[in-house]
Tab-separated table of C-alpha atoms and ligand atoms in Angstrom:
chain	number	residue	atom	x	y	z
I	1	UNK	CA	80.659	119.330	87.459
I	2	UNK	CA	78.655	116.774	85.501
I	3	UNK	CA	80.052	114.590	82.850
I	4	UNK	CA	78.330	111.243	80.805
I	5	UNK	CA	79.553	108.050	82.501
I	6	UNK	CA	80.047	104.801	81.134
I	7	UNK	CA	82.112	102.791	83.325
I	8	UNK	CA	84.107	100.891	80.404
I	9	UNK	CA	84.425	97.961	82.672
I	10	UNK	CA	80.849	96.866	84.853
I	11	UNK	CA	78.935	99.110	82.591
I	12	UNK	CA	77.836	101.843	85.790
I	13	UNK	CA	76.635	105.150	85.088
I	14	UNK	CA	78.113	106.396	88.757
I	15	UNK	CA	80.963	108.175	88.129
I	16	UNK	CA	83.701	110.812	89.755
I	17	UNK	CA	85.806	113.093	88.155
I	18	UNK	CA	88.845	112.735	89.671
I	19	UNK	CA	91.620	114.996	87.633
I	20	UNK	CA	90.402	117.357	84.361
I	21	UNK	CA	93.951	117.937	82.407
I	22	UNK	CA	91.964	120.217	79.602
I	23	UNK	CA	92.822	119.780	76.339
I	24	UNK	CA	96.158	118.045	75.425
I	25	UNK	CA	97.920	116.642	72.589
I	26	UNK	CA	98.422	113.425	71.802
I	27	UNK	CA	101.548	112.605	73.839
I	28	UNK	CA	103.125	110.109	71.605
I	29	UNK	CA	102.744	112.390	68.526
I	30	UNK	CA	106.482	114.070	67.890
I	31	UNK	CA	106.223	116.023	65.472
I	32	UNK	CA	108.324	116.350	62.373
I	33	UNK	CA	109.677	120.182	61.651
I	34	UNK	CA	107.407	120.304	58.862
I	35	UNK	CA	104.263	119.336	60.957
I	36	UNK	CA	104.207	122.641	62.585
I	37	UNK	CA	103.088	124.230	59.558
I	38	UNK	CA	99.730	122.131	60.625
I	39	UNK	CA	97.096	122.494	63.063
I	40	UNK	CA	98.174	120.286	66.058
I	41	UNK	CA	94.727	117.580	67.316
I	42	UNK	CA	94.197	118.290	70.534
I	43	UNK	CA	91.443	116.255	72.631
I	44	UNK	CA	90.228	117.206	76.405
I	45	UNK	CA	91.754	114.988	78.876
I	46	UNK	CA	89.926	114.109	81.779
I	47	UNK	CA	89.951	111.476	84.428
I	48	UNK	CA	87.410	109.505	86.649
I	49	UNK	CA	86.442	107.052	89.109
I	50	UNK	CA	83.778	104.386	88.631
I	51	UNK	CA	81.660	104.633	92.168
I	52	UNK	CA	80.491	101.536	91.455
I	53	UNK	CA	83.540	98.767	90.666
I	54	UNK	CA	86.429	101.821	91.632
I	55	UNK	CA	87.968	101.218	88.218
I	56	UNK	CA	90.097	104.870	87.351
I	57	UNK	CA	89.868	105.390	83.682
I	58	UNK	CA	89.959	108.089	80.716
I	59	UNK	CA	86.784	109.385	79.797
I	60	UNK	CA	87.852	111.034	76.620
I	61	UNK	CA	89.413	108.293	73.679
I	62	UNK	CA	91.036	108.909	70.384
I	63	UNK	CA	90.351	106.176	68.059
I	64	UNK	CA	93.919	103.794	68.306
I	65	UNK	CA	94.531	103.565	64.592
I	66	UNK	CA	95.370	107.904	65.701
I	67	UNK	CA	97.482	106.529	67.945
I	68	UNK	CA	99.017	102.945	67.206
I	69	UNK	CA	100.050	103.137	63.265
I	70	UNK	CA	103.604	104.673	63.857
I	71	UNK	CA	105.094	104.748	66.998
I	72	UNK	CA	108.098	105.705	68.277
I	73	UNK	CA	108.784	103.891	71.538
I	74	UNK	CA	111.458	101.189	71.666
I	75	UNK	CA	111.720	99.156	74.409
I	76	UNK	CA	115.001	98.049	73.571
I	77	UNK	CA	116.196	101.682	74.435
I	78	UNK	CA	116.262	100.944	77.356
I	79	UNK	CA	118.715	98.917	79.431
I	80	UNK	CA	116.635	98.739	82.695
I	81	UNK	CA	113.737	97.083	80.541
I	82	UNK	CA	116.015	94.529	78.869
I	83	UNK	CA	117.133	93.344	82.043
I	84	UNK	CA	113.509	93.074	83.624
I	85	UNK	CA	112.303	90.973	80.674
I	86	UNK	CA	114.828	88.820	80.686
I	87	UNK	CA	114.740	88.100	84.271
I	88	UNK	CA	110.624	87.896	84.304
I	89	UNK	CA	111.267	85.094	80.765
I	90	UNK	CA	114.040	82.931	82.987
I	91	UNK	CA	111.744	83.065	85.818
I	92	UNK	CA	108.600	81.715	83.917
I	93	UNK	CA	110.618	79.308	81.738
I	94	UNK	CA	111.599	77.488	85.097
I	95	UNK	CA	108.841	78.223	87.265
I	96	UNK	CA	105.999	77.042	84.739
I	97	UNK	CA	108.237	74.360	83.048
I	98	UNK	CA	108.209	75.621	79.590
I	99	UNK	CA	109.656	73.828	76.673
I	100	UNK	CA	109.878	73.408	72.988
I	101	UNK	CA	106.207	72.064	73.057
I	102	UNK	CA	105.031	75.104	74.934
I	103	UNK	CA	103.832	78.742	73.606
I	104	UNK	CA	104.437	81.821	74.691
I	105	UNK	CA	102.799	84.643	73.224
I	106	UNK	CA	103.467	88.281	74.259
I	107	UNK	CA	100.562	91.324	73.618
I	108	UNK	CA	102.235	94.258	72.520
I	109	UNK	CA	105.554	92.970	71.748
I	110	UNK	CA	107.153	95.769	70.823
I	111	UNK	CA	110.789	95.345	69.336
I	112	UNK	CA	110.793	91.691	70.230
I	113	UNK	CA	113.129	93.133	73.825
I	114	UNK	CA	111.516	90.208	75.469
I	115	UNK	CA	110.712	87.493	73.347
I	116	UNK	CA	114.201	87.338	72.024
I	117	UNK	CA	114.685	85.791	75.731
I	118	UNK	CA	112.411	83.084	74.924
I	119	UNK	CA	113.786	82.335	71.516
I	120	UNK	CA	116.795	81.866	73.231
I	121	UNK	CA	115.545	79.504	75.693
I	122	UNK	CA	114.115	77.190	72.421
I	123	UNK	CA	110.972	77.828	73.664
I	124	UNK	CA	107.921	78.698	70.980
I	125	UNK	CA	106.496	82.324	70.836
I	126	UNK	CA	104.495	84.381	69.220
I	127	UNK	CA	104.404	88.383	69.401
I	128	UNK	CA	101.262	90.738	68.975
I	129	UNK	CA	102.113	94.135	67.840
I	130	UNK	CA	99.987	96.990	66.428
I	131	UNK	CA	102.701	99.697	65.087
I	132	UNK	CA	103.888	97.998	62.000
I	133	UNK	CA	106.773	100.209	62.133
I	134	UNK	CA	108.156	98.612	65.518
I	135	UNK	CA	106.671	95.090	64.249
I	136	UNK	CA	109.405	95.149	61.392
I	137	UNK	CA	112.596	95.613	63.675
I	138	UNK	CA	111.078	92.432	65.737
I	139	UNK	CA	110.945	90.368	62.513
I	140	UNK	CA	114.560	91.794	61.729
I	141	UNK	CA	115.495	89.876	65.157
I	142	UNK	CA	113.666	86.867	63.553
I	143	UNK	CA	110.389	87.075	66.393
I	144	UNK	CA	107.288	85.788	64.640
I	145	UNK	CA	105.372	88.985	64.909
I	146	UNK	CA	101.848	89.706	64.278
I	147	UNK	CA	100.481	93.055	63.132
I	148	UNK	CA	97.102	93.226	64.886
I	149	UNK	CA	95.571	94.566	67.608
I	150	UNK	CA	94.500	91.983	70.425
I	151	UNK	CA	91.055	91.315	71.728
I	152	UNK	CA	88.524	88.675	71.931
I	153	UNK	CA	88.174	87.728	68.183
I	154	UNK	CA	91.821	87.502	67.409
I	155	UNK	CA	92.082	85.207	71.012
I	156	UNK	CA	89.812	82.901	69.585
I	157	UNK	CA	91.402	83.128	65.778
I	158	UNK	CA	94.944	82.004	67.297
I	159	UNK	CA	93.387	79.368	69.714
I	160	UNK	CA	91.335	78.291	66.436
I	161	UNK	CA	94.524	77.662	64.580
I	162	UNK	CA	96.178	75.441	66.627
I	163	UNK	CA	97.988	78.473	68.814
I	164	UNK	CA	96.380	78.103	72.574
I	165	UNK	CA	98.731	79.602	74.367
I	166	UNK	CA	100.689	78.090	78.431
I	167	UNK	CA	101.339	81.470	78.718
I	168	UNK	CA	99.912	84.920	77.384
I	169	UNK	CA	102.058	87.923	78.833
I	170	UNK	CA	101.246	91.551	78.715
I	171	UNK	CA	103.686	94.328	80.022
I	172	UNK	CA	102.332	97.675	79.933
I	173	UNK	CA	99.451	97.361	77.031
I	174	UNK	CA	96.522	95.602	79.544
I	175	UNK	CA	95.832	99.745	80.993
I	176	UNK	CA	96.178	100.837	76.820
I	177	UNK	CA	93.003	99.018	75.614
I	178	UNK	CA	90.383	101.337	75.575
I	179	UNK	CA	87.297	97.976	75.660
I	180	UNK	CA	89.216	95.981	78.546
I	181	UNK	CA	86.239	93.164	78.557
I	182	UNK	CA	87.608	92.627	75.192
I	183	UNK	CA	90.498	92.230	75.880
I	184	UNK	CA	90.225	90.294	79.019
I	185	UNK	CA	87.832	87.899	77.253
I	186	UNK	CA	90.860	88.015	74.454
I	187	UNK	CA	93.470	86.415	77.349
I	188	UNK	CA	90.579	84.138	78.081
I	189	UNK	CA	90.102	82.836	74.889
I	190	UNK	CA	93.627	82.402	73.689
I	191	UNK	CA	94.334	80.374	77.212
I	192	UNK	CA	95.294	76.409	76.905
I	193	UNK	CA	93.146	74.924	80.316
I	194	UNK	CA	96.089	74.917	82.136
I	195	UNK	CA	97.807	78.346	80.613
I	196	UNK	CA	98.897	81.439	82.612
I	197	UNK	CA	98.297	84.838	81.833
I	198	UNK	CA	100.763	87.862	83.623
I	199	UNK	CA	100.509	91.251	83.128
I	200	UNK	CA	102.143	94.108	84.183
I	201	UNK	CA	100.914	97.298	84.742
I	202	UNK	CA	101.165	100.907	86.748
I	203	UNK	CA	99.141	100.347	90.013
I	204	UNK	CA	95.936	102.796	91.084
I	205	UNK	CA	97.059	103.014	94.458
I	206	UNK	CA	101.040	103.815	94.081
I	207	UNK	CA	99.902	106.025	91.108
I	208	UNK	CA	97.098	108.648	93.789
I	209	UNK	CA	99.528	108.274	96.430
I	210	UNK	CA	102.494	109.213	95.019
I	211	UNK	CA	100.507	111.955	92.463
I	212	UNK	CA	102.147	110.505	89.303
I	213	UNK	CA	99.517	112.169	86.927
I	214	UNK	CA	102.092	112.596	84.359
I	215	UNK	CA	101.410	109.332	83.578
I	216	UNK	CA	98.128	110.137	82.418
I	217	UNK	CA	97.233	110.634	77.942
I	218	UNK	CA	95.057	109.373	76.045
I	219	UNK	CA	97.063	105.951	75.614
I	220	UNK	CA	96.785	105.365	78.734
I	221	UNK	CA	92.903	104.515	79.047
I	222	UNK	CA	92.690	102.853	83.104
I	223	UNK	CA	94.916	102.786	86.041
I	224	UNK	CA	93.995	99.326	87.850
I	225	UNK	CA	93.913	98.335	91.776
I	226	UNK	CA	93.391	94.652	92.321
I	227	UNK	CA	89.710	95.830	93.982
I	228	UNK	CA	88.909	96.671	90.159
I	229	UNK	CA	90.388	93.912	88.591
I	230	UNK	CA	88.419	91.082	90.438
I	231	UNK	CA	84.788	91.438	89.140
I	232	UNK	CA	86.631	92.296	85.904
I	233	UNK	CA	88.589	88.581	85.397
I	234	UNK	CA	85.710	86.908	87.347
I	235	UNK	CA	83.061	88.034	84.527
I	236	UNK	CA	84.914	86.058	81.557
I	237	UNK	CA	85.854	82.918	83.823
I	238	UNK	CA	89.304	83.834	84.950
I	239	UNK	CA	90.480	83.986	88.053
I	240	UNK	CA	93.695	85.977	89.692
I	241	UNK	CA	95.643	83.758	91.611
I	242	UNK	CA	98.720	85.634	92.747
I	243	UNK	CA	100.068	89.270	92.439
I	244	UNK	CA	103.495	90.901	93.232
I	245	UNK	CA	103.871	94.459	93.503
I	246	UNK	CA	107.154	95.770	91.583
I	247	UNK	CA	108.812	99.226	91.609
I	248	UNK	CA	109.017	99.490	88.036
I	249	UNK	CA	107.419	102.460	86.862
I	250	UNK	CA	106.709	104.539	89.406
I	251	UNK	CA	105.165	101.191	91.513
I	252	UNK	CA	102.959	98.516	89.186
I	253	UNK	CA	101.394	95.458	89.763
I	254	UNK	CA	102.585	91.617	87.839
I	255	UNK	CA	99.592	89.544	88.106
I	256	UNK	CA	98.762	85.727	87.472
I	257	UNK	CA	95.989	84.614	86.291
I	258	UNK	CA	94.479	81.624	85.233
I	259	UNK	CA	91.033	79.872	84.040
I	260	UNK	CA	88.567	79.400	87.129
I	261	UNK	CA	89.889	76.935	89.356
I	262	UNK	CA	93.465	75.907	87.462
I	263	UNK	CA	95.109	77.634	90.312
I	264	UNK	CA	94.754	77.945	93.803
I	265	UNK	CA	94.845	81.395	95.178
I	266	UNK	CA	97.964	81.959	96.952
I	267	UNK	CA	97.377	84.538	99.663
I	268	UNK	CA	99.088	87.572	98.538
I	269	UNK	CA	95.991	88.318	96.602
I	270	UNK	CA	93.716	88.180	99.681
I	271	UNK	CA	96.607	90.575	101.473
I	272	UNK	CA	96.740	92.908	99.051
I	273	UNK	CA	92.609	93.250	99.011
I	274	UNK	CA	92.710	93.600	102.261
I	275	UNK	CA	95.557	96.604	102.014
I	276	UNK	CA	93.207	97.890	99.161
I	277	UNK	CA	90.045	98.206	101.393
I	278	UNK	CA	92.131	99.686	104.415
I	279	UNK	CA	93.581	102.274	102.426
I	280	UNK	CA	90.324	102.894	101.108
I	281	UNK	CA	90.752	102.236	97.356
I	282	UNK	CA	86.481	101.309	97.442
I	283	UNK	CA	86.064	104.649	98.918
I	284	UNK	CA	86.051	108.125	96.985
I	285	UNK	CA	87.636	109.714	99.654
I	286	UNK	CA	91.043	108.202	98.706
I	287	UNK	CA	90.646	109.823	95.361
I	288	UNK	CA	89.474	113.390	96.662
I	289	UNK	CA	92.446	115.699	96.958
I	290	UNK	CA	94.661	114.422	94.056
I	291	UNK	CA	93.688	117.064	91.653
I	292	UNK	CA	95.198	119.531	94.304
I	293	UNK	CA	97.985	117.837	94.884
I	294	UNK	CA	98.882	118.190	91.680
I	295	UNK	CA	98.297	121.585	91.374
I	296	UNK	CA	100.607	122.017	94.708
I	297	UNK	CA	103.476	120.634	92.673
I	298	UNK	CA	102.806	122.267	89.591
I	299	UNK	CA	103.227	125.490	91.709
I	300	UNK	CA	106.364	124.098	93.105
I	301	UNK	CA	107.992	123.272	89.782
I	302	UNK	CA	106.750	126.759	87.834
I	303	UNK	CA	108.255	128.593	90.839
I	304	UNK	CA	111.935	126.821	90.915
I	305	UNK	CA	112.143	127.285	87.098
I	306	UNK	CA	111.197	131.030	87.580
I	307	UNK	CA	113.814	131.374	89.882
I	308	UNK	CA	116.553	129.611	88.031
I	309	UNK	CA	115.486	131.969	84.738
I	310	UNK	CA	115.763	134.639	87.320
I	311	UNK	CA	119.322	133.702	88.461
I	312	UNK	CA	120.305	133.409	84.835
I	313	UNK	CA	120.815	129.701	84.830
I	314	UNK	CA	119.949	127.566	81.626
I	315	UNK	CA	117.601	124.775	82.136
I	316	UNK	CA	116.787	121.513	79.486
I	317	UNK	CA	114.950	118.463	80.120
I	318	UNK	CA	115.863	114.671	79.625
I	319	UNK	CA	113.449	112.308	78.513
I	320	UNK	CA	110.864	113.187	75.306
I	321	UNK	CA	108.395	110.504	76.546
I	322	UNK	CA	104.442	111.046	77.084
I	323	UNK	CA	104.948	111.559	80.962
I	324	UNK	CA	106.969	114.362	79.797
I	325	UNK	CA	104.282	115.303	77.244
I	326	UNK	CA	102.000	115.031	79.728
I	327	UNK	CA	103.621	117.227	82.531
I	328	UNK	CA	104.725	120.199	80.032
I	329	UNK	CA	101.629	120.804	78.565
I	330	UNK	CA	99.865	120.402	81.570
I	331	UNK	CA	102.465	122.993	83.904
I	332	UNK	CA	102.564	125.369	80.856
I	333	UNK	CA	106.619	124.582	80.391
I	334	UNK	CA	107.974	125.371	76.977
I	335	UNK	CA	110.281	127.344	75.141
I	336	UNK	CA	111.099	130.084	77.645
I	337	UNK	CA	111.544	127.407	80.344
I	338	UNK	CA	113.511	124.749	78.489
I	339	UNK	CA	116.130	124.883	75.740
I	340	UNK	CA	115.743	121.153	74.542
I	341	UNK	CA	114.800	117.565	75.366
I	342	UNK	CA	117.440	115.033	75.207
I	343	UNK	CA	116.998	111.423	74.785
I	344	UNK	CA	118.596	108.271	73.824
I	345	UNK	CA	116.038	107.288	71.005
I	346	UNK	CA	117.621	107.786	67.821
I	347	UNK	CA	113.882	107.566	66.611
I	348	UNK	CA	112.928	110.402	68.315
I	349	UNK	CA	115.704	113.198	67.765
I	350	UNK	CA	115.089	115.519	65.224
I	351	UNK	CA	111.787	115.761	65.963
I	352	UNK	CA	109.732	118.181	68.517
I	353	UNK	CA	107.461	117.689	71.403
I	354	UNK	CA	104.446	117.715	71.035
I	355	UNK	CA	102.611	121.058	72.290
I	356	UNK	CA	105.315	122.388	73.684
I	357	UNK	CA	107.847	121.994	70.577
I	358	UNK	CA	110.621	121.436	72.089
I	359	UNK	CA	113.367	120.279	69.899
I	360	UNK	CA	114.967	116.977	70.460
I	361	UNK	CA	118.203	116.104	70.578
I	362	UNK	CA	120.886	113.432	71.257
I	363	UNK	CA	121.962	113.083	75.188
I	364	UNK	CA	125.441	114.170	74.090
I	365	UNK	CA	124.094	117.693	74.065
I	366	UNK	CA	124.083	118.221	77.998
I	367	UNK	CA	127.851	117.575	78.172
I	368	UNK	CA	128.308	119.768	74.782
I	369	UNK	CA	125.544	122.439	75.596
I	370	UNK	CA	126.032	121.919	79.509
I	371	UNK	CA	122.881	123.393	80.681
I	372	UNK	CA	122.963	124.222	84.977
I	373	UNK	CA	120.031	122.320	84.984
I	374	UNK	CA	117.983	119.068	83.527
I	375	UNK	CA	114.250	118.244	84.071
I	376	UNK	CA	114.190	114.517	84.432
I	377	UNK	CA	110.698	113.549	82.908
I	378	UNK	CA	111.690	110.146	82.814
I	379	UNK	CA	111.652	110.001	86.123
I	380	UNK	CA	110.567	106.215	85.775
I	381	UNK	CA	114.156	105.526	84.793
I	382	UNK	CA	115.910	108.034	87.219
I	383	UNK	CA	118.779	105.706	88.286
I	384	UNK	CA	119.510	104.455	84.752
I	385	UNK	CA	119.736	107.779	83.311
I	386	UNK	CA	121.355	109.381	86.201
I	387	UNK	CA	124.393	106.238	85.500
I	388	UNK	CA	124.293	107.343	81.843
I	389	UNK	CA	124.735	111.333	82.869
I	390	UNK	CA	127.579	110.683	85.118
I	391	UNK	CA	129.840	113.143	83.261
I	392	UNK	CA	127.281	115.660	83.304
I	393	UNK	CA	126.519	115.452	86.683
I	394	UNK	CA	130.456	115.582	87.285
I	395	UNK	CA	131.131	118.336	85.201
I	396	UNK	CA	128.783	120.561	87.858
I	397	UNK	CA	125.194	119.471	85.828
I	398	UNK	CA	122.040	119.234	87.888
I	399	UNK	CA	118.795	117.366	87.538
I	400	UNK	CA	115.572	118.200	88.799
I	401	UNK	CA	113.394	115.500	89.911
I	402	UNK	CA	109.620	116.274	89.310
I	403	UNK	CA	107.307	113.224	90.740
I	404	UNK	CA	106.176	112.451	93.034
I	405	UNK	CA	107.833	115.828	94.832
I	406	UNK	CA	110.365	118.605	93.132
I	407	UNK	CA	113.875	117.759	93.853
I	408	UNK	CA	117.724	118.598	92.924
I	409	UNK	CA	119.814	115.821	92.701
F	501	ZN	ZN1	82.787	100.130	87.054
């Protein structure tokens, strides 16, 4: 099949599709009951490898203001995310010496979840948010909270105005930003000489290997391996000078990075290139096969909910996030498969998945409603949830497990 190709990071015209999803909704957009009365957008959904710098990436975008303007994910929903921020802002604090001379500003700041930490430590910070919705409960917790989306011109705005930042941080927006030498050139221009930048991301090679394509909408523009990174920081000055792998998220990457030559290298990134080049991350064939791998699974899943609708059991699902998004629409799950979603978000209930329509409701419903079975699509957050559902769970409840293989725990 042949497609245009633009890689959006070294500009190569060499590309490979690695997964086509068809056309899919957008997977953050839950709709109200009224919405349904109204065509649902749906855009194709396709994914590719650049031959040239291995960069995985979208090739289909929605224009952000679509996407950013209201949005519904808290961060402070969850209590597995709490407890990584704070631990990552106590770590940094100490590690890079930061004090009430220093700033610390976070991209995509959500709810303020993590630079409350800071505040609490008296050290300076600044947030960068885009959904003005979740931008007002961060200024309700008194974090100085900018409504803007972050790229090269606001970078050199802040730095402009006094605002340089010791350390820029950026959990889980870096793989959102659809022109990432924007962005990148953003971090670099917002740097103090001495500054840090870490960011935290899902990582290309954990992601193939362990077939987490739920993880894939529109959002959710690259999926970065440290082979694709390096040309990318070493075009706008920056270097990477360490990188930790973490198990958050179905396996990302925390990397540090700094202005060229601030920071010696230490040797994990060297070790992890070297893992990269063995497994064959600058080599198509590591990407050949995962489009069948996911159909293999989607054939598992279909088949065990067939079975259960066979044996007359009664199946929900737990978790109305875009993974989950992703994975109905893309298995075909809907009504006839699934009685509700449940989840935590207080945002979210009331409202229905999008595609699908699945209603959502409060997680009190699966000890009220007791359905045989839950489909985990937060699978991301399977040992905090599975804590939560203890009385489900004891009461003879069942979840199924969907990535990265079908199981019944
Ligand atoms: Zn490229």
């Amino acid at each position: 099949m042949s497609f245009a190709f633009t890689c959006r990071s070294c500009g190569s015209a060499e590309g490979e599709l690695v997964l086509d999803l068809g056309v899919q909704p957008l997977a953050n957009n839950l709709l109200r009951p009224e919405d349904l009365a109204k065509p649902e957008p749906r855009f194709p959904l396709r994914l590719a490898v650049c031959r040239t710098c291995w960069l995985l990436q979208i090739l289909d975008l929605v224009p952000p203001v679509q996407l950013f303007s209201e949005y519904l994910y808290f961060s402070s929903f969850s209590d597995v995310m709490l407890r990584h921020a704070r631990e990552a802002v106590e770590r940094y604090v100490k590690e890079f010496s930061l004090n009430p001379q220093s700033l610390a500003v976070e991209i995509a700041s959500n709810d303020g979840y993590l630079l409350q930490y800071f505040k609490a430590k008296d050290v300076p910070c600044l947030g960068i948010e885009p959904a003005a919705n979740i931008a007002t409960v961060a200024r309700e917790k008194a974090v100085e909270t900018l409504v803007e989306f972050f790229g090269e011109a606001l970078g050199r705005q802040l730095a402009r105005g006094g605002r340089a930042a010791d350390l820029v941080l950026g959990n889980n927006v870096f793989a959102h930003a659809p022109d990432t030498n924007d962005f990148v050139a953003g971090l670099r221009a917002l740097l103090k000489p001495a500054g840090r930048i870490v960011l935290e991301f899902p990582y290309a090679a954990d992601f193939i290997e362990k077939g987490e394509f739920d993880t894939i909408y529109h959002e959710h523009v690259f999926y970065f391996s440290l082979t694709a990174l390096m040309p990318l920081f070493r075009r706008h000055g920056l270097s990477i000078f360490d990188v930790e792998r973490l198990s958050i998220h179905g396996g990302s990457l925390r990397l540090f990075a700094g202005i060229d030559g601030a920071y010696a290298p230490k040797p994990a990134v060297a070790q992890l290139l070297q893992e990269e080049q063995e497994k064959g991350l600058s080599s198509i064939r590591f990407y050949q096969g995962f489009a069948q791998r996911v159909l293999e699974l989607k054939r598992t899943l279909v088949n065990l909910l067939a079975e259960l609708r066979t044996q007359g059991k009664s199946v929900a699902a737990y978790g109305a996030s875009a993974k989950g998004a992703t994975l109905l629409n893309f298995f075909g799950l809907g009504r006839r498969e699934l009685e509700f979603v449940a989840d935590r978000s207080t945002y979210k209930q009331g409202r229905l998945t999008p595609g699908t329509h699945l209603p959502i409701v409060a997680p009190e419903n699966l000890l009220q409603k007791h359905p045989d079975y839950t489909l985990l699509l937060t699978w991301n957050f399977a040992d905090e949830i599975l804590e939560q559902q203890k009385g489900y769970r004891q009461a003879g409840g069942k979840f199924i497990i969907p990535i990265p293989e079908v199981k019944v725990v």
